[in-house]
Amino acid sequence: MRILILVRNFLPGYHQVINGEWNVAGIAHRAYDLEGKTVGTVGAGRIGRLLLQRLKPFNCHLLYHDRIKIDPQLENETGAKFEEDLDAMLPKCDIIVLNMPLTEKTRGMLDKERISKLKKGVLIVNNARGALVDTQAVADACASGHIGGYSGDVWFPQPAPKDHPWRYMPNQAMTPHISGTTIDAQLRYAAGTKDMLDRYFKGEEFPLQNYIVKEGVLAPQYR
Protein backbone atom coordinates (compact mmCIF):
# COMPACT_ATOMS: atom_id res chain seq x y z
CA MET A 1 0.00 0.00 0.00
CA ARG A 2 2.72 2.46 0.94
CA ILE A 3 4.69 1.69 -2.21
CA LEU A 4 1.63 2.38 -4.36
CA ILE A 5 0.77 5.57 -2.46
CA LEU A 6 4.24 6.92 -3.22
CA VAL A 7 4.71 5.64 -6.76
CA ARG A 8 1.29 6.89 -7.94
CA ASN A 9 1.65 10.24 -6.09
CA PHE A 10 -1.67 9.55 -4.39
CA LEU A 11 -1.63 11.96 -1.44
CA PRO A 12 -1.32 15.21 -3.44
CA GLY A 13 -4.32 14.06 -5.49
CA TYR A 14 -6.30 13.39 -2.34
CA HIS A 15 -5.35 16.80 -0.96
CA GLN A 16 -6.56 18.44 -4.18
CA VAL A 17 -9.98 16.92 -3.63
CA ILE A 18 -10.09 18.14 -0.02
CA ASN A 19 -8.96 21.62 -1.06
CA GLY A 20 -11.46 21.92 -3.93
CA GLU A 21 -8.76 21.82 -6.61
CA TRP A 22 -8.44 19.95 -9.93
CA ASN A 23 -4.96 19.86 -11.46
CA VAL A 24 -4.17 16.52 -13.10
CA ALA A 25 -0.83 17.72 -14.45
CA GLY A 26 0.17 18.71 -10.93
CA ILE A 27 -0.12 15.05 -9.93
CA ALA A 28 0.97 13.27 -13.10
CA HIS A 29 4.43 14.86 -13.27
CA ARG A 30 5.50 12.75 -10.29
CA ALA A 31 3.33 9.64 -10.84
CA TYR A 32 4.73 6.40 -12.25
CA ASP A 33 3.80 2.79 -12.92
CA LEU A 34 5.09 0.20 -10.48
CA GLU A 35 5.55 -2.24 -13.35
CA GLY A 36 9.16 -2.48 -14.48
CA LYS A 37 10.60 -0.73 -11.44
CA THR A 38 13.45 -2.25 -9.45
CA VAL A 39 12.35 -2.89 -5.87
CA GLY A 40 14.83 -3.99 -3.23
CA THR A 41 14.00 -5.27 0.23
CA VAL A 42 16.62 -4.92 2.94
CA GLY A 43 15.74 -7.97 5.01
CA ALA A 44 14.03 -11.09 3.73
CA GLY A 45 12.56 -12.60 6.85
CA ARG A 46 8.85 -13.31 7.21
CA ILE A 47 7.72 -9.83 6.17
CA GLY A 48 10.35 -9.41 3.47
CA ARG A 49 9.40 -12.74 1.88
CA LEU A 50 5.71 -11.83 1.93
CA LEU A 51 6.55 -8.53 0.25
CA LEU A 52 8.38 -10.31 -2.57
CA GLN A 53 5.39 -12.61 -3.11
CA ARG A 54 2.94 -9.69 -3.19
CA LEU A 55 5.05 -7.71 -5.65
CA LYS A 56 5.42 -10.57 -8.12
CA PRO A 57 2.15 -9.79 -9.99
CA PHE A 58 3.28 -6.18 -10.55
CA ASN A 59 6.12 -7.38 -12.81
CA CYS A 60 8.85 -5.57 -10.89
CA HIS A 61 12.53 -6.43 -10.87
CA LEU A 62 12.92 -7.80 -7.35
CA LEU A 63 16.14 -7.73 -5.32
CA TYR A 64 16.75 -8.71 -1.72
CA HIS A 65 19.57 -8.42 0.78
CA ASP A 66 19.84 -10.59 3.88
CA ARG A 67 22.44 -12.59 5.76
CA ILE A 68 21.20 -15.77 4.12
CA LYS A 69 19.39 -16.57 0.89
CA ILE A 70 15.70 -17.39 0.85
CA ASP A 71 14.39 -20.80 -0.14
CA PRO A 72 15.31 -21.56 -3.78
CA GLN A 73 11.70 -22.40 -4.60
CA LEU A 74 10.53 -18.98 -3.39
CA GLU A 75 13.38 -17.35 -5.32
CA ASN A 76 12.16 -19.09 -8.48
CA GLU A 77 8.51 -18.26 -7.82
CA THR A 78 9.14 -14.55 -7.28
CA GLY A 79 12.12 -14.09 -9.58
CA ALA A 80 13.89 -12.28 -6.74
CA LYS A 81 17.66 -11.93 -7.00
CA PHE A 82 19.90 -12.20 -3.95
CA GLU A 83 22.29 -9.28 -3.40
CA GLU A 84 25.03 -10.12 -0.92
CA ASP A 85 26.47 -6.60 -0.91
CA LEU A 86 23.96 -4.06 0.45
CA ASP A 87 25.89 -1.07 -0.89
CA ALA A 88 25.90 -2.63 -4.35
CA MET A 89 22.14 -3.26 -4.25
CA LEU A 90 20.83 0.05 -2.96
CA PRO A 91 21.88 2.28 -5.92
CA LYS A 92 20.13 -0.13 -8.32
CA CYS A 93 16.75 0.38 -6.68
CA ASP A 94 13.91 2.67 -7.70
CA ILE A 95 12.15 1.64 -4.49
CA ILE A 96 13.76 0.48 -1.24
CA VAL A 97 11.81 -1.27 1.51
CA LEU A 98 13.31 -1.74 4.98
CA ASN A 99 12.24 -5.02 6.61
CA MET A 100 14.94 -5.88 9.13
CA PRO A 101 15.17 -5.82 12.93
CA LEU A 102 16.76 -2.91 14.78
CA THR A 103 20.06 -3.99 16.32
CA GLU A 104 23.27 -2.16 17.17
CA LYS A 105 24.56 -3.25 13.76
CA THR A 106 21.56 -1.90 11.84
CA ARG A 107 20.91 1.30 13.85
CA GLY A 108 21.35 4.32 11.58
CA MET A 109 22.32 2.12 8.63
CA LEU A 110 20.63 4.42 6.11
CA ASP A 111 22.70 7.52 6.84
CA LYS A 112 23.61 10.63 4.89
CA GLU A 113 26.46 8.91 3.04
CA ARG A 114 24.35 5.93 1.93
CA ILE A 115 21.46 8.16 0.94
CA SER A 116 23.78 10.26 -1.24
CA LYS A 117 24.59 7.15 -3.31
CA LEU A 118 20.95 6.25 -4.02
CA LYS A 119 19.18 7.02 -7.27
CA LYS A 120 17.83 10.57 -7.40
CA GLY A 121 14.10 10.35 -6.75
CA VAL A 122 14.28 6.98 -4.98
CA LEU A 123 11.21 5.97 -2.98
CA ILE A 124 11.75 4.51 0.50
CA VAL A 125 9.29 2.57 2.64
CA ASN A 126 10.27 1.75 6.21
CA ASN A 127 8.28 -1.21 7.55
CA ALA A 128 10.70 -1.90 10.38
CA ARG A 129 12.01 0.71 12.85
CA GLY A 130 12.52 4.44 12.62
CA ALA A 131 16.02 4.30 14.11
CA LEU A 132 17.28 2.28 11.12
CA VAL A 133 17.66 5.60 9.32
CA ASP A 134 19.17 8.98 10.09
CA THR A 135 16.10 11.11 10.78
CA GLN A 136 17.50 14.45 9.65
CA ALA A 137 19.30 12.97 6.65
CA VAL A 138 15.98 11.57 5.39
CA ALA A 139 14.22 14.91 5.94
CA ASP A 140 17.00 16.81 4.15
CA ALA A 141 16.99 14.38 1.20
CA CYS A 142 13.20 14.65 0.86
CA ALA A 143 13.50 18.45 0.90
CA SER A 144 16.17 18.42 -1.81
CA GLY A 145 14.31 15.86 -3.94
CA HIS A 146 17.06 13.27 -3.75
CA ILE A 147 14.51 11.06 -1.97
CA GLY A 148 11.34 11.27 -4.07
CA GLY A 149 9.09 9.96 -1.33
CA TYR A 150 9.30 8.37 2.13
CA SER A 151 6.60 6.38 3.88
CA GLY A 152 6.18 4.25 6.96
CA ASP A 153 4.54 4.16 10.35
CA VAL A 154 7.69 3.77 12.44
CA TRP A 155 9.41 6.77 14.00
CA PHE A 156 12.28 7.56 16.32
CA PRO A 157 11.35 8.42 18.96
CA GLN A 158 7.82 7.13 19.38
CA PRO A 159 5.39 8.75 19.91
CA ALA A 160 6.82 11.29 17.50
CA PRO A 161 7.04 14.80 19.01
CA LYS A 162 5.07 17.58 17.36
CA ASP A 163 8.26 19.10 15.95
CA HIS A 164 9.54 15.85 14.41
CA PRO A 165 10.96 16.78 10.98
CA TRP A 166 9.16 13.92 9.23
CA ARG A 167 5.82 15.55 10.01
CA TYR A 168 6.71 18.53 7.84
CA MET A 169 9.07 17.23 5.16
CA PRO A 170 7.73 17.17 1.58
CA ASN A 171 6.69 14.02 -0.28
CA GLN A 172 6.06 11.91 2.80
CA ALA A 173 3.21 9.50 3.50
CA MET A 174 3.74 8.87 7.19
CA THR A 175 1.19 7.64 9.73
CA PRO A 176 1.32 6.80 13.43
CA HIS A 177 2.43 3.22 14.18
CA ILE A 178 -0.78 1.53 13.00
CA SER A 179 0.19 -1.34 10.69
CA GLY A 180 -0.16 -4.00 13.36
CA THR A 181 -3.31 -2.68 15.03
CA THR A 182 -6.11 -3.83 12.75
CA ILE A 183 -8.96 -5.72 14.40
CA ASP A 184 -7.78 -8.90 12.64
CA ALA A 185 -4.23 -8.42 13.90
CA GLN A 186 -5.44 -7.93 17.48
CA LEU A 187 -7.35 -11.20 17.23
CA ARG A 188 -4.12 -12.91 16.11
CA TYR A 189 -2.23 -11.33 19.02
CA ALA A 190 -4.82 -12.61 21.47
CA ALA A 191 -4.73 -16.12 20.01
CA GLY A 192 -0.92 -16.12 20.02
CA THR A 193 -0.77 -14.93 23.62
CA LYS A 194 -3.23 -17.64 24.68
CA ASP A 195 -1.17 -20.28 22.85
CA MET A 196 2.05 -19.17 24.57
CA LEU A 197 0.40 -19.15 28.00
CA ASP A 198 -1.05 -22.62 27.36
CA ARG A 199 2.41 -23.90 26.37
CA TYR A 200 4.01 -22.26 29.41
CA PHE A 201 1.60 -23.78 31.93
CA LYS A 202 1.94 -27.19 30.25
CA GLY A 203 5.73 -26.95 30.38
CA GLU A 204 6.02 -27.06 26.60
CA GLU A 205 8.62 -25.32 24.44
CA PHE A 206 7.70 -22.25 22.44
CA PRO A 207 8.23 -22.24 18.66
CA LEU A 208 11.76 -21.04 17.94
CA GLN A 209 10.53 -18.00 15.99
CA ASN A 210 8.72 -16.75 19.12
CA TYR A 211 11.90 -16.26 21.13
CA ILE A 212 13.60 -12.92 21.53
CA VAL A 213 15.99 -14.16 24.23
CA LYS A 214 16.48 -17.81 25.17
CA GLU A 215 18.66 -18.87 28.09
CA GLY A 216 20.24 -15.46 28.21
CA VAL A 217 21.16 -15.42 24.50
CA LEU A 218 19.60 -13.11 21.92
CA ALA A 219 17.73 -15.02 19.21
CA PRO A 220 19.65 -15.32 15.91
CA GLN A 221 17.26 -13.09 13.96
CA TYR A 222 18.03 -10.17 16.31
CA ARG A 223 21.82 -10.46 16.36
mmCIF file of C-alpha atoms in Angstrom:
data_model
loop_
_atom_site.group_PDB
_atom_site.id
_atom_site.type_symbol
_atom_site.label_atom_id
_atom_site.label_comp_id
_atom_site.label_asym_id
_atom_site.label_seq_id
_atom_site.Cartn_x
_atom_site.Cartn_y
_atom_site.Cartn_z
ATOM 1 C CA MET A 1 0.000 0.000 0.000
ATOM 2 C CA ARG A 2 2.721 2.457 0.939
ATOM 3 C CA ILE A 3 4.691 1.693 -2.215
ATOM 4 C CA LEU A 4 1.627 2.375 -4.357
ATOM 5 C CA ILE A 5 0.767 5.572 -2.458
ATOM 6 C CA LEU A 6 4.238 6.919 -3.218
ATOM 7 C CA VAL A 7 4.713 5.645 -6.755
ATOM 8 C CA ARG A 8 1.289 6.886 -7.940
ATOM 9 C CA ASN A 9 1.652 10.236 -6.094
ATOM 10 C CA PHE A 10 -1.666 9.551 -4.388
ATOM 11 C CA LEU A 11 -1.629 11.955 -1.444
ATOM 12 C CA PRO A 12 -1.322 15.214 -3.436
ATOM 13 C CA GLY A 13 -4.321 14.065 -5.486
ATOM 14 C CA TYR A 14 -6.305 13.391 -2.339
ATOM 15 C CA HIS A 15 -5.353 16.801 -0.962
ATOM 16 C CA GLN A 16 -6.555 18.440 -4.184
ATOM 17 C CA VAL A 17 -9.984 16.915 -3.627
ATOM 18 C CA ILE A 18 -10.093 18.142 -0.018
ATOM 19 C CA ASN A 19 -8.963 21.622 -1.059
ATOM 20 C CA GLY A 20 -11.458 21.918 -3.930
ATOM 21 C CA GLU A 21 -8.760 21.821 -6.614
ATOM 22 C CA TRP A 22 -8.440 19.951 -9.934
ATOM 23 C CA ASN A 23 -4.962 19.859 -11.459
ATOM 24 C CA VAL A 24 -4.173 16.523 -13.104
ATOM 25 C CA ALA A 25 -0.827 17.720 -14.446
ATOM 26 C CA GLY A 26 0.175 18.706 -10.931
ATOM 27 C CA ILE A 27 -0.124 15.046 -9.931
ATOM 28 C CA ALA A 28 0.973 13.273 -13.101
ATOM 29 C CA HIS A 29 4.426 14.860 -13.275
ATOM 30 C CA ARG A 30 5.502 12.746 -10.293
ATOM 31 C CA ALA A 31 3.326 9.644 -10.837
ATOM 32 C CA TYR A 32 4.730 6.404 -12.246
ATOM 33 C CA ASP A 33 3.800 2.793 -12.915
ATOM 34 C CA LEU A 34 5.088 0.195 -10.479
ATOM 35 C CA GLU A 35 5.552 -2.243 -13.354
ATOM 36 C CA GLY A 36 9.156 -2.475 -14.479
ATOM 37 C CA LYS A 37 10.597 -0.735 -11.442
ATOM 38 C CA THR A 38 13.450 -2.247 -9.447
ATOM 39 C CA VAL A 39 12.353 -2.885 -5.870
ATOM 40 C CA GLY A 40 14.833 -3.993 -3.225
ATOM 41 C CA THR A 41 13.997 -5.271 0.233
ATOM 42 C CA VAL A 42 16.618 -4.920 2.941
ATOM 43 C CA GLY A 43 15.743 -7.968 5.010
ATOM 44 C CA ALA A 44 14.031 -11.093 3.728
ATOM 45 C CA GLY A 45 12.556 -12.599 6.849
ATOM 46 C CA ARG A 46 8.852 -13.306 7.212
ATOM 47 C CA ILE A 47 7.716 -9.829 6.171
ATOM 48 C CA GLY A 48 10.352 -9.411 3.465
ATOM 49 C CA ARG A 49 9.396 -12.735 1.882
ATOM 50 C CA LEU A 50 5.706 -11.829 1.930
ATOM 51 C CA LEU A 51 6.553 -8.528 0.249
ATOM 52 C CA LEU A 52 8.384 -10.314 -2.570
ATOM 53 C CA GLN A 53 5.390 -12.609 -3.107
ATOM 54 C CA ARG A 54 2.942 -9.694 -3.193
ATOM 55 C CA LEU A 55 5.047 -7.711 -5.645
ATOM 56 C CA LYS A 56 5.419 -10.569 -8.118
ATOM 57 C CA PRO A 57 2.146 -9.786 -9.991
ATOM 58 C CA PHE A 58 3.276 -6.181 -10.550
ATOM 59 C CA ASN A 59 6.121 -7.384 -12.810
ATOM 60 C CA CYS A 60 8.847 -5.574 -10.895
ATOM 61 C CA HIS A 61 12.528 -6.426 -10.869
ATOM 62 C CA LEU A 62 12.916 -7.801 -7.345
ATOM 63 C CA LEU A 63 16.138 -7.728 -5.323
ATOM 64 C CA TYR A 64 16.755 -8.706 -1.718
ATOM 65 C CA HIS A 65 19.570 -8.425 0.782
ATOM 66 C CA ASP A 66 19.843 -10.588 3.885
ATOM 67 C CA ARG A 67 22.435 -12.590 5.762
ATOM 68 C CA ILE A 68 21.200 -15.767 4.117
ATOM 69 C CA LYS A 69 19.387 -16.575 0.893
ATOM 70 C CA ILE A 70 15.703 -17.394 0.853
ATOM 71 C CA ASP A 71 14.393 -20.803 -0.137
ATOM 72 C CA PRO A 72 15.309 -21.563 -3.778
ATOM 73 C CA GLN A 73 11.701 -22.403 -4.600
ATOM 74 C CA LEU A 74 10.534 -18.984 -3.393
ATOM 75 C CA GLU A 75 13.376 -17.349 -5.316
ATOM 76 C CA ASN A 76 12.159 -19.094 -8.484
ATOM 77 C CA GLU A 77 8.508 -18.264 -7.821
ATOM 78 C CA THR A 78 9.143 -14.549 -7.280
ATOM 79 C CA GLY A 79 12.120 -14.093 -9.576
ATOM 80 C CA ALA A 80 13.888 -12.278 -6.735
ATOM 81 C CA LYS A 81 17.661 -11.927 -7.000
ATOM 82 C CA PHE A 82 19.902 -12.195 -3.948
ATOM 83 C CA GLU A 83 22.291 -9.281 -3.399
ATOM 84 C CA GLU A 84 25.034 -10.117 -0.918
ATOM 85 C CA ASP A 85 26.471 -6.597 -0.908
ATOM 86 C CA LEU A 86 23.963 -4.056 0.447
ATOM 87 C CA ASP A 87 25.894 -1.072 -0.890
ATOM 88 C CA ALA A 88 25.900 -2.629 -4.353
ATOM 89 C CA MET A 89 22.138 -3.262 -4.255
ATOM 90 C CA LEU A 90 20.828 0.052 -2.960
ATOM 91 C CA PRO A 91 21.882 2.276 -5.923
ATOM 92 C CA LYS A 92 20.131 -0.128 -8.324
ATOM 93 C CA CYS A 93 16.750 0.383 -6.683
ATOM 94 C CA ASP A 94 13.911 2.673 -7.702
ATOM 95 C CA ILE A 95 12.154 1.645 -4.494
ATOM 96 C CA ILE A 96 13.765 0.478 -1.244
ATOM 97 C CA VAL A 97 11.810 -1.266 1.513
ATOM 98 C CA LEU A 98 13.307 -1.741 4.982
ATOM 99 C CA ASN A 99 12.242 -5.016 6.608
ATOM 100 C CA MET A 100 14.944 -5.879 9.129
ATOM 101 C CA PRO A 101 15.173 -5.815 12.929
ATOM 102 C CA LEU A 102 16.764 -2.915 14.778
ATOM 103 C CA THR A 103 20.063 -3.990 16.320
ATOM 104 C CA GLU A 104 23.266 -2.165 17.171
ATOM 105 C CA LYS A 105 24.559 -3.246 13.757
ATOM 106 C CA THR A 106 21.555 -1.896 11.841
ATOM 107 C CA ARG A 107 20.911 1.296 13.847
ATOM 108 C CA GLY A 108 21.352 4.319 11.582
ATOM 109 C CA MET A 109 22.321 2.118 8.629
ATOM 110 C CA LEU A 110 20.634 4.421 6.110
ATOM 111 C CA ASP A 111 22.696 7.520 6.836
ATOM 112 C CA LYS A 112 23.607 10.635 4.887
ATOM 113 C CA GLU A 113 26.459 8.910 3.041
ATOM 114 C CA ARG A 114 24.350 5.926 1.929
ATOM 115 C CA ILE A 115 21.458 8.162 0.937
ATOM 116 C CA SER A 116 23.780 10.261 -1.243
ATOM 117 C CA LYS A 117 24.587 7.150 -3.311
ATOM 118 C CA LEU A 118 20.953 6.250 -4.015
ATOM 119 C CA LYS A 119 19.181 7.025 -7.273
ATOM 120 C CA LYS A 120 17.830 10.567 -7.402
ATOM 121 C CA GLY A 121 14.097 10.346 -6.748
ATOM 122 C CA VAL A 122 14.284 6.977 -4.984
ATOM 123 C CA LEU A 123 11.211 5.969 -2.980
ATOM 124 C CA ILE A 124 11.747 4.509 0.497
ATOM 125 C CA VAL A 125 9.285 2.568 2.639
ATOM 126 C CA ASN A 126 10.265 1.749 6.211
ATOM 127 C CA ASN A 127 8.277 -1.207 7.552
ATOM 128 C CA ALA A 128 10.701 -1.902 10.380
ATOM 129 C CA ARG A 129 12.008 0.707 12.849
ATOM 130 C CA GLY A 130 12.522 4.441 12.616
ATOM 131 C CA ALA A 131 16.016 4.299 14.106
ATOM 132 C CA LEU A 132 17.277 2.282 11.120
ATOM 133 C CA VAL A 133 17.655 5.598 9.316
ATOM 134 C CA ASP A 134 19.174 8.985 10.094
ATOM 135 C CA THR A 135 16.097 11.114 10.782
ATOM 136 C CA GLN A 136 17.503 14.454 9.654
ATOM 137 C CA ALA A 137 19.304 12.967 6.649
ATOM 138 C CA VAL A 138 15.978 11.571 5.386
ATOM 139 C CA ALA A 139 14.223 14.910 5.938
ATOM 140 C CA ASP A 140 16.996 16.815 4.147
ATOM 141 C CA ALA A 141 16.988 14.376 1.195
ATOM 142 C CA CYS A 142 13.204 14.652 0.860
ATOM 143 C CA ALA A 143 13.499 18.454 0.900
ATOM 144 C CA SER A 144 16.175 18.415 -1.808
ATOM 145 C CA GLY A 145 14.308 15.858 -3.942
ATOM 146 C CA HIS A 146 17.058 13.266 -3.748
ATOM 147 C CA ILE A 147 14.510 11.055 -1.971
ATOM 148 C CA GLY A 148 11.344 11.268 -4.075
ATOM 149 C CA GLY A 149 9.093 9.960 -1.326
ATOM 150 C CA TYR A 150 9.296 8.370 2.128
ATOM 151 C CA SER A 151 6.603 6.383 3.880
ATOM 152 C CA GLY A 152 6.179 4.254 6.962
ATOM 153 C CA ASP A 153 4.540 4.162 10.353
ATOM 154 C CA VAL A 154 7.689 3.767 12.443
ATOM 155 C CA TRP A 155 9.407 6.773 13.999
ATOM 156 C CA PHE A 156 12.279 7.564 16.321
ATOM 157 C CA PRO A 157 11.354 8.416 18.957
ATOM 158 C CA GLN A 158 7.824 7.131 19.379
ATOM 159 C CA PRO A 159 5.385 8.746 19.909
ATOM 160 C CA ALA A 160 6.821 11.294 17.498
ATOM 161 C CA PRO A 161 7.038 14.798 19.008
ATOM 162 C CA LYS A 162 5.072 17.582 17.362
ATOM 163 C CA ASP A 163 8.256 19.098 15.946
ATOM 164 C CA HIS A 164 9.545 15.848 14.412
ATOM 165 C CA PRO A 165 10.960 16.779 10.976
ATOM 166 C CA TRP A 166 9.162 13.921 9.228
ATOM 167 C CA ARG A 167 5.817 15.549 10.012
ATOM 168 C CA TYR A 168 6.706 18.534 7.838
ATOM 169 C CA MET A 169 9.072 17.234 5.158
ATOM 170 C CA PRO A 170 7.726 17.168 1.585
ATOM 171 C CA ASN A 171 6.694 14.016 -0.281
ATOM 172 C CA GLN A 172 6.063 11.914 2.802
ATOM 173 C CA ALA A 173 3.211 9.497 3.497
ATOM 174 C CA MET A 174 3.737 8.871 7.189
ATOM 175 C CA THR A 175 1.185 7.641 9.731
ATOM 176 C CA PRO A 176 1.317 6.798 13.429
ATOM 177 C CA HIS A 177 2.431 3.223 14.177
ATOM 178 C CA ILE A 178 -0.782 1.530 13.001
ATOM 179 C CA SER A 179 0.191 -1.338 10.690
ATOM 180 C CA GLY A 180 -0.163 -3.998 13.358
ATOM 181 C CA THR A 181 -3.311 -2.676 15.032
ATOM 182 C CA THR A 182 -6.107 -3.834 12.751
ATOM 183 C CA ILE A 183 -8.958 -5.722 14.399
ATOM 184 C CA ASP A 184 -7.782 -8.897 12.638
ATOM 185 C CA ALA A 185 -4.230 -8.417 13.902
ATOM 186 C CA GLN A 186 -5.443 -7.934 17.482
ATOM 187 C CA LEU A 187 -7.354 -11.201 17.235
ATOM 188 C CA ARG A 188 -4.124 -12.914 16.113
ATOM 189 C CA TYR A 189 -2.233 -11.332 19.020
ATOM 190 C CA ALA A 190 -4.816 -12.612 21.470
ATOM 191 C CA ALA A 191 -4.730 -16.123 20.007
ATOM 192 C CA GLY A 192 -0.921 -16.125 20.018
ATOM 193 C CA THR A 193 -0.770 -14.926 23.618
ATOM 194 C CA LYS A 194 -3.226 -17.637 24.682
ATOM 195 C CA ASP A 195 -1.169 -20.277 22.852
ATOM 196 C CA MET A 196 2.049 -19.171 24.568
ATOM 197 C CA LEU A 197 0.398 -19.149 27.998
ATOM 198 C CA ASP A 198 -1.054 -22.623 27.360
ATOM 199 C CA ARG A 199 2.407 -23.897 26.375
ATOM 200 C CA TYR A 200 4.015 -22.258 29.410
ATOM 201 C CA PHE A 201 1.604 -23.782 31.935
ATOM 202 C CA LYS A 202 1.944 -27.193 30.251
ATOM 203 C CA GLY A 203 5.727 -26.953 30.378
ATOM 204 C CA GLU A 204 6.016 -27.055 26.598
ATOM 205 C CA GLU A 205 8.621 -25.322 24.443
ATOM 206 C CA PHE A 206 7.700 -22.245 22.439
ATOM 207 C CA PRO A 207 8.225 -22.237 18.658
ATOM 208 C CA LEU A 208 11.756 -21.044 17.935
ATOM 209 C CA GLN A 209 10.533 -18.002 15.992
ATOM 210 C CA ASN A 210 8.717 -16.749 19.124
ATOM 211 C CA TYR A 211 11.897 -16.261 21.127
ATOM 212 C CA ILE A 212 13.602 -12.918 21.531
ATOM 213 C CA VAL A 213 15.990 -14.160 24.232
ATOM 214 C CA LYS A 214 16.485 -17.808 25.170
ATOM 215 C CA GLU A 215 18.664 -18.874 28.085
ATOM 216 C CA GLY A 216 20.238 -15.455 28.211
ATOM 217 C CA VAL A 217 21.161 -15.417 24.499
ATOM 218 C CA LEU A 218 19.597 -13.110 21.925
ATOM 219 C CA ALA A 219 17.733 -15.019 19.207
ATOM 220 C CA PRO A 220 19.650 -15.323 15.911
ATOM 221 C CA GLN A 221 17.257 -13.088 13.962
ATOM 222 C CA TYR A 222 18.033 -10.173 16.315
ATOM 223 C CA ARG A 223 21.818 -10.462 16.360
#
